[in-house]
């Protein structure tokens, strides 16, 4: 491919590179030229969309790529729990689109897509612009299902933040934690599967405990869970006991954790048919989720999420539209930034090849997820996936989780890798 050696590619891709290794390795030089007249519009400049825009230009420099994103800056959800714990600032999780535009030649439009016409292949924005596309990539993230239980609506999110889209919500929750008196109760309601970032709520509890331990040691954290088990559970619980004693209490769905109603005015959750109530000083209700609103409005979902051809990420409902990231149904891959980044490269390669009249390749992808229990104690899970029999499936024997009972030096090393992962993935997406 033009101006892009295999060595540079490996350097640029870093740890998130498994996806494109397969795709790029086989893309012949002619692809870029053949695809140069294409116009690809990317909706959403988050983990998936920004990667897709950048890699479309890398794979096919002469292609016109337009990225539409309403916000001038993007706050990564990864790292937002560290802000809640007081060991990172909002500046540390802020990304911009300058490099995409200035260095990679992506046309960045600061606007919101309000309508997509899959038959005419047009998108319309809130600013009143309508543009044609040859292929469309959608990575609009998630929307919240506030109608799942009674007593709480989206309008309550300022008093009862979800903090599951980073930015102002992160600031609100941090301020509430700071204002909470010592001896107060922080109640988190965690959603059932599938949802964005399976370890996210439990890393959050860890980081809040880290903050309480220093500033408000008599306080308590209760996690009300709409499921029976959670990601890296043994490792989290081992770390909680080791560092925080009994400060964190986790309640499984069958033991009263399944919240059936919220009394928003009184910051109280109701479960067990009304028999169990938890009164919070700070309530963090993380609602169940769907694909991003624009994906739902465009009819790309079957139920709550968008089915795709898992070899290319092209929608199985609307041809010519590729759905990646949290909105997509991606086989065994979890909804994570790392997954979105890998999926974006698969979709970008598939689009470039398709516009050049070439068959898609069978992609390999990966996911890694680090979680901090303290700033010096991290745990991780990693997996490798391949496309088999029409689905993305885990590769047996590849990946794994941190060992139980590991010495402090191993946990500390993983905490260093956590920061390294953040620096690597954000450079790969927005750098
Ligand atoms: C607390 C927490 C911790 C996490 N930690 C990790 C972690 O350690 N590792 C990890 O890999 N993942 C982590 N994640 C998950 C990760 O943040 C998401 O999975 C990832 O960002 C999904 O990427 P996406 O592109 O699908 O959506 P997003 O990154 O949310 O991007 C969606 C973008 O689309 C834009 N958009 C929406 N609608 C429109 C529209 N109509 N027009 C134009 N633009 C639109 C939005 O403004 C947004 O910028 C974490 C998540 C949370 C909540």
Short mmCIF file of C-alpha atoms and ligand atoms in Angstrom, two decimals:
data_model
loop_
_atom_site.label_atom_id
_atom_site.label_comp_id
_atom_site.label_asym_id
_atom_site.label_seq_id
_atom_site.Cartn_x
_atom_site.Cartn_y
_atom_site.Cartn_z
CA UNK A 1 0.00 0.00 0.00
CA UNK A 2 1.16 3.58 -0.72
CA UNK A 3 3.72 5.07 1.67
CA UNK A 4 3.10 2.43 4.24
CA UNK A 5 5.59 -0.31 4.85
CA UNK A 6 4.82 -3.41 6.85
CA UNK A 7 7.33 -2.28 9.48
CA UNK A 8 5.65 1.08 9.93
CA UNK A 9 2.32 -0.63 10.05
CA UNK A 10 3.41 -2.89 12.89
CA UNK A 11 4.82 0.10 14.75
CA UNK A 12 1.65 2.12 14.30
CA UNK A 13 -0.72 -0.64 15.25
CA UNK A 14 1.09 -1.61 18.45
CA UNK A 15 -0.81 -3.95 20.73
CA UNK A 16 -4.15 -3.52 18.99
CA UNK A 17 -2.82 -4.79 15.73
CA UNK A 18 -4.03 -8.34 15.38
CA UNK A 19 -7.05 -7.30 13.37
CA UNK A 20 -5.25 -5.62 10.56
CA UNK A 21 -2.28 -7.89 10.42
CA UNK A 22 -4.28 -10.43 8.46
CA UNK A 23 -6.13 -7.87 6.39
CA UNK A 24 -3.24 -5.60 5.54
CA UNK A 25 -0.74 -8.36 4.90
CA UNK A 26 -2.68 -9.52 1.86
CA UNK A 27 -3.92 -6.21 0.47
CA UNK A 28 -2.11 -5.68 -2.82
CA UNK A 29 -0.70 -2.32 -3.88
CA UNK A 30 -3.47 -1.78 -6.41
CA UNK A 31 -6.13 -1.46 -3.74
CA UNK A 32 -5.47 2.16 -2.89
CA UNK A 33 -5.63 3.32 -6.50
CA UNK A 34 -8.75 1.37 -7.28
CA UNK A 35 -10.55 2.70 -4.20
CA UNK A 36 -9.45 6.31 -4.54
CA UNK A 37 -12.73 7.72 -5.77
CA UNK A 38 -14.72 6.35 -2.88
CA UNK A 39 -16.29 8.58 -0.23
CA UNK A 40 -16.64 6.93 3.16
CA UNK A 41 -18.55 8.72 5.91
CA UNK A 42 -17.85 7.70 9.50
CA UNK A 43 -20.45 8.48 12.17
CA UNK A 44 -18.95 8.95 15.65
CA UNK A 45 -15.39 9.87 16.61
CA UNK A 46 -15.02 7.51 19.57
CA UNK A 47 -12.85 4.41 19.88
CA UNK A 48 -14.30 2.70 16.82
CA UNK A 49 -15.08 5.64 14.52
CA UNK A 50 -11.82 7.55 14.96
CA UNK A 51 -9.82 4.36 14.31
CA UNK A 52 -11.87 3.55 11.21
CA UNK A 53 -11.40 7.05 9.77
CA UNK A 54 -7.64 7.01 10.38
CA UNK A 55 -7.10 3.51 8.99
CA UNK A 56 -9.27 4.06 5.92
CA UNK A 57 -6.90 6.89 5.02
CA UNK A 58 -3.87 4.74 5.84
CA UNK A 59 -5.06 1.85 3.72
CA UNK A 60 -6.25 4.09 0.88
CA UNK A 61 -4.70 7.59 1.11
CA UNK A 62 -6.62 8.94 -1.87
CA UNK A 63 -10.01 7.98 -0.54
CA UNK A 64 -12.18 10.81 0.83
CA UNK A 65 -13.03 10.10 4.46
CA UNK A 66 -15.43 12.31 6.41
CA UNK A 67 -15.78 11.83 10.16
CA UNK A 68 -18.90 13.35 11.75
CA UNK A 69 -18.75 13.85 15.52
CA UNK A 70 -20.65 16.44 17.59
CA UNK A 71 -17.95 17.07 20.19
CA UNK A 72 -14.64 18.89 19.66
CA UNK A 73 -13.02 16.74 22.34
CA UNK A 74 -13.55 13.13 23.34
CA UNK A 75 -13.19 11.90 26.93
CA UNK A 76 -12.18 8.27 27.06
CA UNK A 77 -14.27 6.11 29.37
CA UNK A 78 -11.07 4.19 29.95
CA UNK A 79 -9.33 6.09 32.70
CA UNK A 80 -12.57 7.76 33.84
CA UNK A 81 -12.71 5.47 36.88
CA UNK A 82 -9.21 6.68 37.79
CA UNK A 83 -10.59 10.25 37.76
CA UNK A 84 -13.37 9.14 40.12
CA UNK A 85 -10.72 7.67 42.42
CA UNK A 86 -8.79 10.96 42.42
CA UNK A 87 -5.67 9.53 40.79
CA UNK A 88 -6.13 11.11 37.34
CA UNK A 89 -7.52 14.40 36.02
CA UNK A 90 -9.99 14.99 33.20
CA UNK A 91 -7.11 16.35 31.12
CA UNK A 92 -5.49 12.90 31.31
CA UNK A 93 -8.45 11.33 29.50
CA UNK A 94 -9.05 14.06 26.89
CA UNK A 95 -8.47 13.40 23.18
CA UNK A 96 -8.86 15.69 20.17
CA UNK A 97 -9.28 15.26 16.41
CA UNK A 98 -6.34 17.47 15.41
CA UNK A 99 -4.05 14.62 14.31
CA UNK A 100 -6.82 12.88 12.34
CA UNK A 101 -7.42 16.07 10.41
CA UNK A 102 -3.94 17.58 10.12
CA UNK A 103 -1.77 14.48 9.90
CA UNK A 104 -4.00 11.81 8.41
CA UNK A 105 -6.17 13.84 6.03
CA UNK A 106 -9.55 12.95 7.52
CA UNK A 107 -12.22 15.59 6.97
CA UNK A 108 -13.63 16.17 10.47
CA UNK A 109 -17.12 17.70 10.63
CA UNK A 110 -18.28 18.83 14.07
CA UNK A 111 -21.95 18.01 13.85
CA UNK A 112 -24.46 15.33 14.76
CA UNK A 113 -26.07 12.95 12.27
CA UNK A 114 -29.85 13.15 12.54
CA UNK A 115 -30.95 11.00 9.61
CA UNK A 116 -29.56 8.29 7.37
CA UNK A 117 -31.21 7.14 4.15
CA UNK A 118 -29.73 3.70 3.40
CA UNK A 119 -31.49 3.50 0.00
CA UNK A 120 -30.23 6.86 -1.28
CA UNK A 121 -26.95 6.49 0.65
CA UNK A 122 -27.14 9.90 2.28
CA UNK A 123 -26.61 11.24 5.78
CA UNK A 124 -28.14 14.46 7.10
CA UNK A 125 -26.78 16.41 10.03
CA UNK A 126 -28.32 18.65 12.69
CA UNK A 127 -26.52 21.54 10.95
CA UNK A 128 -28.63 20.88 7.85
CA UNK A 129 -25.95 19.34 5.63
CA UNK A 130 -26.78 16.30 3.50
CA UNK A 131 -23.94 14.27 2.04
CA UNK A 132 -23.67 11.20 -0.15
CA UNK A 133 -21.59 8.20 0.77
CA UNK A 134 -20.30 5.14 -1.03
CA UNK A 135 -19.88 3.31 2.26
CA UNK A 136 -20.92 4.36 5.76
CA UNK A 137 -19.23 3.33 9.01
CA UNK A 138 -21.34 3.68 12.16
CA UNK A 139 -19.72 3.68 15.59
CA UNK A 140 -22.20 5.67 17.70
CA UNK A 141 -21.55 3.79 20.97
CA UNK A 142 -24.47 3.14 23.30
CA UNK A 143 -27.78 4.58 24.41
CA UNK A 144 -29.35 4.00 27.83
CA UNK A 145 -32.63 2.17 28.42
CA UNK A 146 -34.13 4.36 31.09
CA UNK A 147 -37.50 2.73 30.44
CA UNK A 148 -36.24 -0.64 31.77
CA UNK A 149 -37.51 0.00 35.32
CA UNK A 150 -39.89 2.57 36.82
CA UNK A 151 -38.94 5.52 39.01
CA UNK A 152 -35.97 6.92 37.09
CA UNK A 153 -35.65 8.72 33.76
CA UNK A 154 -32.86 10.27 31.71
CA UNK A 155 -33.79 13.61 33.32
CA UNK A 156 -32.52 12.25 36.67
CA UNK A 157 -28.98 11.74 35.34
CA UNK A 158 -27.70 14.99 36.88
CA UNK A 159 -28.67 13.89 40.40
CA UNK A 160 -28.12 10.18 39.76
CA UNK A 161 -25.25 10.02 37.27
CA UNK A 162 -24.50 6.93 35.22
CA UNK A 163 -20.98 8.18 34.43
CA UNK A 164 -20.95 5.53 31.70
CA UNK A 165 -20.25 8.08 28.96
CA UNK A 166 -17.22 9.99 30.15
CA UNK A 167 -17.17 13.80 30.36
CA UNK A 168 -19.63 15.90 32.31
CA UNK A 169 -21.11 12.75 33.88
CA UNK A 170 -17.67 11.85 35.27
CA UNK A 171 -17.33 15.33 36.78
CA UNK A 172 -20.80 15.14 38.37
CA UNK A 173 -20.12 11.78 40.02
CA UNK A 174 -16.68 12.91 41.22
CA UNK A 175 -18.21 16.07 42.80
CA UNK A 176 -20.88 13.98 44.54
CA UNK A 177 -18.25 11.62 45.97
CA UNK A 178 -16.24 14.60 47.20
CA UNK A 179 -19.32 16.12 48.86
CA UNK A 180 -20.38 12.84 50.51
CA UNK A 181 -19.75 12.77 54.29
CA UNK A 182 -17.46 10.16 55.83
CA UNK A 183 -19.63 7.19 56.80
CA UNK A 184 -21.87 7.67 53.75
CA UNK A 185 -23.06 4.92 51.39
CA UNK A 186 -22.21 4.81 47.68
CA UNK A 187 -24.65 2.52 45.87
CA UNK A 188 -23.92 1.41 42.32
CA UNK A 189 -26.47 -0.43 40.17
CA UNK A 190 -24.67 -2.58 37.57
CA UNK A 191 -26.49 -3.72 34.41
CA UNK A 192 -27.03 -7.26 33.16
CA UNK A 193 -25.13 -8.60 30.12
CA UNK A 194 -24.40 -7.51 27.48
CA UNK A 195 -23.21 -4.00 28.28
CA UNK A 196 -20.30 -1.62 27.64
CA UNK A 197 -17.05 -2.71 29.37
CA UNK A 198 -17.86 -5.79 31.49
CA UNK A 199 -15.20 -5.01 34.19
CA UNK A 200 -16.04 -1.25 34.25
CA UNK A 201 -18.39 -1.18 37.29
CA UNK A 202 -15.98 -3.26 39.41
CA UNK A 203 -12.95 -1.15 38.56
CA UNK A 204 -15.11 1.85 39.50
CA UNK A 205 -15.94 0.34 42.90
CA UNK A 206 -12.21 -0.29 43.42
CA UNK A 207 -11.22 3.27 42.57
CA UNK A 208 -13.97 4.79 44.73
CA UNK A 209 -12.81 2.53 47.60
CA UNK A 210 -9.27 3.77 47.05
CA UNK A 211 -10.54 7.35 47.43
CA UNK A 212 -12.74 6.56 50.46
CA UNK A 213 -9.91 4.75 52.21
CA UNK A 214 -7.80 7.88 52.12
CA UNK A 215 -10.52 10.52 52.68
CA UNK A 216 -13.64 8.87 54.15
CA UNK A 217 -12.63 5.53 55.68
CA UNK A 218 -15.96 4.86 57.46
CA UNK A 219 -17.88 4.88 54.16
CA UNK A 220 -19.42 1.88 52.43
CA UNK A 221 -19.81 0.77 48.78
CA UNK A 222 -22.69 -1.46 47.72
CA UNK A 223 -22.87 -2.92 44.21
CA UNK A 224 -26.35 -4.10 43.28
CA UNK A 225 -25.88 -6.38 40.31
CA UNK A 226 -28.40 -7.51 37.73
CA UNK A 227 -26.38 -10.67 37.18
CA UNK A 228 -25.01 -13.63 39.11
CA UNK A 229 -21.32 -13.27 38.23
CA UNK A 230 -19.01 -10.67 36.71
CA UNK A 231 -15.80 -10.29 34.75
CA UNK A 232 -12.56 -11.14 36.63
CA UNK A 233 -14.70 -11.70 39.73
CA UNK A 234 -12.23 -13.82 41.71
CA UNK A 235 -9.40 -11.37 41.06
CA UNK A 236 -11.49 -8.33 41.98
CA UNK A 237 -12.74 -9.93 45.19
CA UNK A 238 -9.26 -11.04 46.16
CA UNK A 239 -7.99 -7.48 45.66
CA UNK A 240 -10.94 -5.91 47.51
CA UNK A 241 -10.37 -8.10 50.55
CA UNK A 242 -6.64 -7.44 50.47
CA UNK A 243 -6.87 -3.65 50.21
CA UNK A 244 -10.30 -2.60 51.43
CA UNK A 245 -11.45 -5.22 53.95
CA UNK A 246 -15.27 -5.23 53.96
CA UNK A 247 -15.76 -1.74 52.50
CA UNK A 248 -17.18 -3.15 49.22
CA UNK A 249 -20.26 -5.35 49.31
CA UNK A 250 -21.39 -7.06 46.11
CA UNK A 251 -25.00 -8.25 45.91
CA UNK A 252 -25.85 -10.82 43.22
CA UNK A 253 -29.15 -10.51 41.36
CA UNK A 254 -30.70 -13.50 43.16
CA UNK A 255 -29.80 -12.00 46.57
CA UNK A 256 -31.53 -8.65 46.19
CA UNK A 257 -29.18 -7.12 43.61
CA UNK A 258 -31.80 -7.13 40.85
CA UNK A 259 -33.13 -3.58 41.15
CA UNK A 260 -36.80 -3.40 40.13
CA UNK A 261 -37.50 0.24 40.82
CA UNK A 262 -35.73 3.43 41.84
CA UNK A 263 -37.19 6.05 44.15
CA UNK A 264 -35.18 8.81 42.54
CA UNK A 265 -36.32 11.57 44.92
CA UNK A 266 -35.00 9.62 47.91
CA UNK A 267 -31.93 8.03 46.22
CA UNK A 268 -33.35 4.63 47.12
CA UNK A 269 -33.39 1.36 45.15
CA UNK A 270 -36.12 -1.22 45.52
CA UNK A 271 -35.73 -4.95 44.89
CA UNK A 272 -37.18 -8.34 45.98
CA UNK A 273 -40.72 -7.31 45.13
CA UNK A 274 -40.46 -4.31 47.48
CA UNK A 275 -38.96 -6.20 50.43
CA UNK A 276 -35.39 -4.86 50.02
CA UNK A 277 -34.43 -1.21 49.85
CA UNK A 278 -31.01 0.44 49.73
CA UNK A 279 -30.79 4.13 50.59
CA UNK A 280 -27.77 5.84 49.05
CA UNK A 281 -25.90 9.03 49.81
CA UNK A 282 -24.53 8.84 46.27
CA UNK A 283 -26.42 6.71 43.76
CA UNK A 284 -24.75 5.56 40.53
CA UNK A 285 -27.42 3.92 38.40
CA UNK A 286 -25.90 2.41 35.23
CA UNK A 287 -28.91 1.59 33.04
CA UNK A 288 -29.13 -1.34 30.63
CA UNK A 289 -28.10 -0.32 27.13
CA UNK A 290 -28.82 -0.43 23.42
CA UNK A 291 -26.89 0.44 20.29
CA UNK A 292 -26.40 4.20 19.80
CA UNK A 293 -29.61 6.12 19.07
CA UNK A 294 -28.81 6.92 15.43
CA UNK A 295 -28.21 3.20 14.75
CA UNK A 296 -31.55 2.36 16.35
CA UNK A 297 -33.33 5.15 14.42
CA UNK A 298 -31.82 3.90 11.14
CA UNK A 299 -33.29 0.45 11.72
CA UNK A 300 -29.88 -1.22 11.99
CA UNK A 301 -30.75 -3.13 15.18
CA UNK A 302 -32.47 -6.43 15.64
CA UNK A 303 -33.64 -5.97 19.23
CA UNK A 304 -31.13 -3.84 21.10
CA UNK A 305 -27.95 -4.38 19.05
CA UNK A 306 -26.93 -4.35 15.38
CA UNK A 307 -26.27 -7.65 13.62
CA UNK A 308 -23.35 -7.62 11.17
CA UNK A 309 -21.49 -9.94 8.88
CA UNK A 310 -18.74 -10.75 11.37
CA UNK A 311 -16.14 -11.09 8.65
CA UNK A 312 -16.51 -7.48 7.48
CA UNK A 313 -18.83 -5.70 9.99
CA UNK A 314 -21.24 -4.82 7.17
CA UNK A 315 -24.79 -4.63 8.47
CA UNK A 316 -26.91 -7.66 7.65
CA UNK A 317 -29.90 -5.29 7.49
CA UNK A 318 -28.66 -2.37 5.36
CA UNK A 319 -25.92 -3.13 2.79
CA UNK A 320 -23.21 -0.51 2.47
CA UNK A 321 -23.37 0.39 6.18
CA UNK A 322 -20.71 -1.03 8.50
CA UNK A 323 -21.48 -1.08 12.23
CA UNK A 324 -18.57 -1.40 14.67
CA UNK A 325 -17.87 -0.93 18.36
CA UNK A 326 -20.38 -1.23 21.17
CA UNK A 327 -23.40 -1.02 18.84
CA UNK A 328 -22.46 -4.18 16.92
CA UNK A 329 -23.06 -7.85 17.67
CA UNK A 330 -19.49 -9.13 17.38
CA UNK A 331 -19.59 -12.79 18.38
CA UNK A 332 -17.38 -13.52 21.38
CA UNK A 333 -15.81 -10.02 21.49
CA UNK A 334 -16.84 -7.91 24.50
CA UNK A 335 -17.98 -4.31 24.17
CA UNK A 336 -14.70 -2.51 24.80
CA UNK A 337 -12.51 0.21 23.38
CA UNK A 338 -9.90 -2.35 22.41
CA UNK A 339 -12.54 -4.40 20.56
CA UNK A 340 -13.89 -1.30 18.81
CA UNK A 341 -10.37 -0.36 17.72
CA UNK A 342 -9.74 -3.83 16.25
CA UNK A 343 -13.15 -4.04 14.60
CA UNK A 344 -12.58 -0.64 12.96
CA UNK A 345 -9.46 -1.93 11.23
CA UNK A 346 -11.31 -5.01 9.99
CA UNK A 347 -14.13 -2.85 8.59
CA UNK A 348 -11.68 -0.34 7.04
CA UNK A 349 -9.76 -3.13 5.29
CA UNK A 350 -12.99 -4.79 4.12
CA UNK A 351 -14.30 -1.51 2.66
CA UNK A 352 -11.06 -0.73 0.84
CA UNK A 353 -10.94 -4.23 -0.59
CA UNK A 354 -14.61 -4.22 -1.55
CA UNK A 355 -14.32 -0.89 -3.38
CA UNK A 356 -11.36 -2.40 -5.22
CA UNK A 357 -13.39 -5.46 -6.20
CA UNK A 358 -11.55 -7.83 -3.88
CA UNK A 359 -12.92 -10.49 -1.54
CA UNK A 360 -12.73 -9.80 2.21
CA UNK A 361 -10.13 -11.61 4.30
CA UNK A 362 -10.77 -13.77 7.36
CA UNK A 363 -9.82 -11.43 10.20
CA UNK A 364 -8.06 -12.11 13.48
CA UNK A 365 -8.79 -9.75 16.33
CA UNK A 366 -7.88 -9.31 19.99
CA UNK A 367 -9.10 -7.73 23.19
CA UNK A 368 -7.21 -6.74 26.33
CA UNK A 369 -8.76 -5.19 29.38
CA UNK A 370 -6.77 -3.91 32.35
CA UNK A 371 -8.47 -2.89 35.60
CA UNK A 372 -6.94 -1.03 38.53
CA UNK A 373 -7.80 -2.20 42.05
CA UNK A 374 -5.37 0.34 43.52
CA UNK A 375 -2.99 2.57 41.49
CA UNK A 376 -0.33 -0.11 42.13
CA UNK A 377 -2.45 -3.24 41.76
CA UNK A 378 -3.86 -4.10 38.34
CA UNK A 379 -5.41 -7.22 36.84
CA UNK A 380 -6.10 -8.06 33.21
CA UNK A 381 -7.88 -10.31 30.78
CA UNK A 382 -6.80 -10.87 27.18
CA UNK A 383 -8.26 -12.90 24.31
CA UNK A 384 -7.57 -13.57 20.66
CA UNK A 385 -10.40 -14.18 18.20
CA UNK A 386 -10.68 -15.59 14.72
CA UNK A 387 -13.48 -15.70 12.19
CA UNK A 388 -14.79 -19.27 12.00
CA UNK A 389 -17.99 -20.67 10.51
CA UNK A 390 -19.59 -17.25 10.11
CA UNK A 391 -18.77 -16.02 13.61
CA UNK A 392 -16.04 -14.36 15.64
CA UNK A 393 -14.93 -16.98 18.16
CA UNK A 394 -12.24 -17.10 20.83
CA UNK A 395 -9.02 -18.92 19.90
CA UNK A 396 -8.48 -21.68 22.42
CA UNK A 397 -5.23 -21.45 24.36
CA UNK A 398 -4.61 -17.80 23.39
CA UNK A 399 -4.98 -14.99 25.92
CA UNK A 400 -5.88 -15.58 29.56
CA UNK A 401 -6.37 -13.76 32.86
CA UNK A 402 -3.98 -12.62 35.58
CA UNK A 403 -3.17 -15.39 38.06
CA UNK A 404 -4.92 -15.51 41.45
CA UNK A 405 -2.66 -15.07 44.48
CA UNK A 406 0.13 -13.35 42.53
CA UNK A 407 2.77 -11.36 44.46
CA UNK A 408 2.53 -7.57 44.73
CA UNK A 409 5.34 -7.16 42.18
CA UNK A 410 3.18 -8.82 39.47
CA UNK A 411 0.21 -6.58 40.29
CA UNK A 412 2.48 -3.54 40.21
CA UNK A 413 3.90 -4.55 36.85
CA UNK A 414 0.37 -4.86 35.48
CA UNK A 415 -0.40 -1.37 36.78
CA UNK A 416 2.48 -0.09 34.63
CA UNK A 417 1.12 -2.05 31.65
CA UNK A 418 -2.29 -0.42 32.27
CA UNK A 419 -0.85 3.04 31.64
CA UNK A 420 1.14 1.66 28.70
CA UNK A 421 -2.04 0.20 27.23
CA UNK A 422 -3.81 3.55 27.59
CA UNK A 423 -0.98 5.46 25.94
CA UNK A 424 -0.72 2.91 23.12
CA UNK A 425 -4.39 2.60 22.27
CA UNK A 426 -5.11 6.35 22.38
CA UNK A 427 -2.09 7.03 20.14
CA UNK A 428 -3.36 4.38 17.73
CA UNK A 429 -6.88 5.88 17.68
CA UNK A 430 -6.41 9.66 17.84
CA UNK A 431 -2.64 10.13 17.41
C1 LIG B 1 -16.12 3.23 33.09
C2 LIG B 1 -15.65 2.63 31.81
C3 LIG B 1 -14.38 2.09 31.71
C4 LIG B 1 -13.94 1.53 30.52
N1 LIG B 1 -12.68 1.01 30.46
C5 LIG B 1 -12.27 0.39 29.34
C6 LIG B 1 -10.98 -0.20 29.27
O1 LIG B 1 -10.21 -0.17 30.25
N2 LIG B 1 -10.60 -0.81 28.12
C7 LIG B 1 -11.42 -0.84 27.03
O2 LIG B 1 -11.02 -1.38 26.01
N3 LIG B 1 -12.66 -0.30 27.06
C8 LIG B 1 -13.10 0.32 28.18
N4 LIG B 1 -14.35 0.89 28.22
C9 LIG B 1 -15.27 0.70 27.07
C10 LIG B 1 -15.05 1.69 25.93
O3 LIG B 1 -15.07 3.02 26.40
C11 LIG B 1 -16.14 1.50 24.87
O4 LIG B 1 -16.36 0.14 24.65
C12 LIG B 1 -15.70 2.13 23.53
O5 LIG B 1 -15.47 3.50 23.71
C13 LIG B 1 -16.74 1.88 22.46
O6 LIG B 1 -16.37 2.55 21.28
P1 LIG B 1 -17.50 3.06 20.28
O7 LIG B 1 -16.79 3.70 19.15
O8 LIG B 1 -18.47 1.99 20.03
O9 LIG B 1 -18.30 4.17 21.12
P2 LIG B 1 -17.77 5.58 21.77
O10 LIG B 1 -16.33 5.46 22.03
O11 LIG B 1 -18.70 5.85 22.84
O12 LIG B 1 -17.97 6.58 20.59
C14 LIG B 1 -19.23 6.93 20.11
C15 LIG B 1 -19.11 8.32 19.47
O13 LIG B 1 -20.22 8.51 18.60
C16 LIG B 1 -20.65 9.84 18.72
N5 LIG B 1 -22.04 9.89 18.25
C17 LIG B 1 -23.12 9.31 18.83
N6 LIG B 1 -24.22 9.59 18.11
C18 LIG B 1 -23.82 10.35 17.05
C19 LIG B 1 -24.51 10.96 15.96
N7 LIG B 1 -25.83 10.88 15.83
N8 LIG B 1 -23.78 11.67 15.05
C20 LIG B 1 -22.43 11.77 15.18
N9 LIG B 1 -21.73 11.22 16.20
C21 LIG B 1 -22.43 10.52 17.12
C22 LIG B 1 -20.45 10.17 20.19
O14 LIG B 1 -20.39 11.57 20.43
C23 LIG B 1 -19.15 9.44 20.50
O15 LIG B 1 -18.03 10.28 20.35
C24 LIG B 1 -14.80 1.50 29.39
C25 LIG B 1 -16.08 2.04 29.48
C26 LIG B 1 -16.51 2.60 30.68
C27 LIG B 1 -17.88 3.20 30.75
#
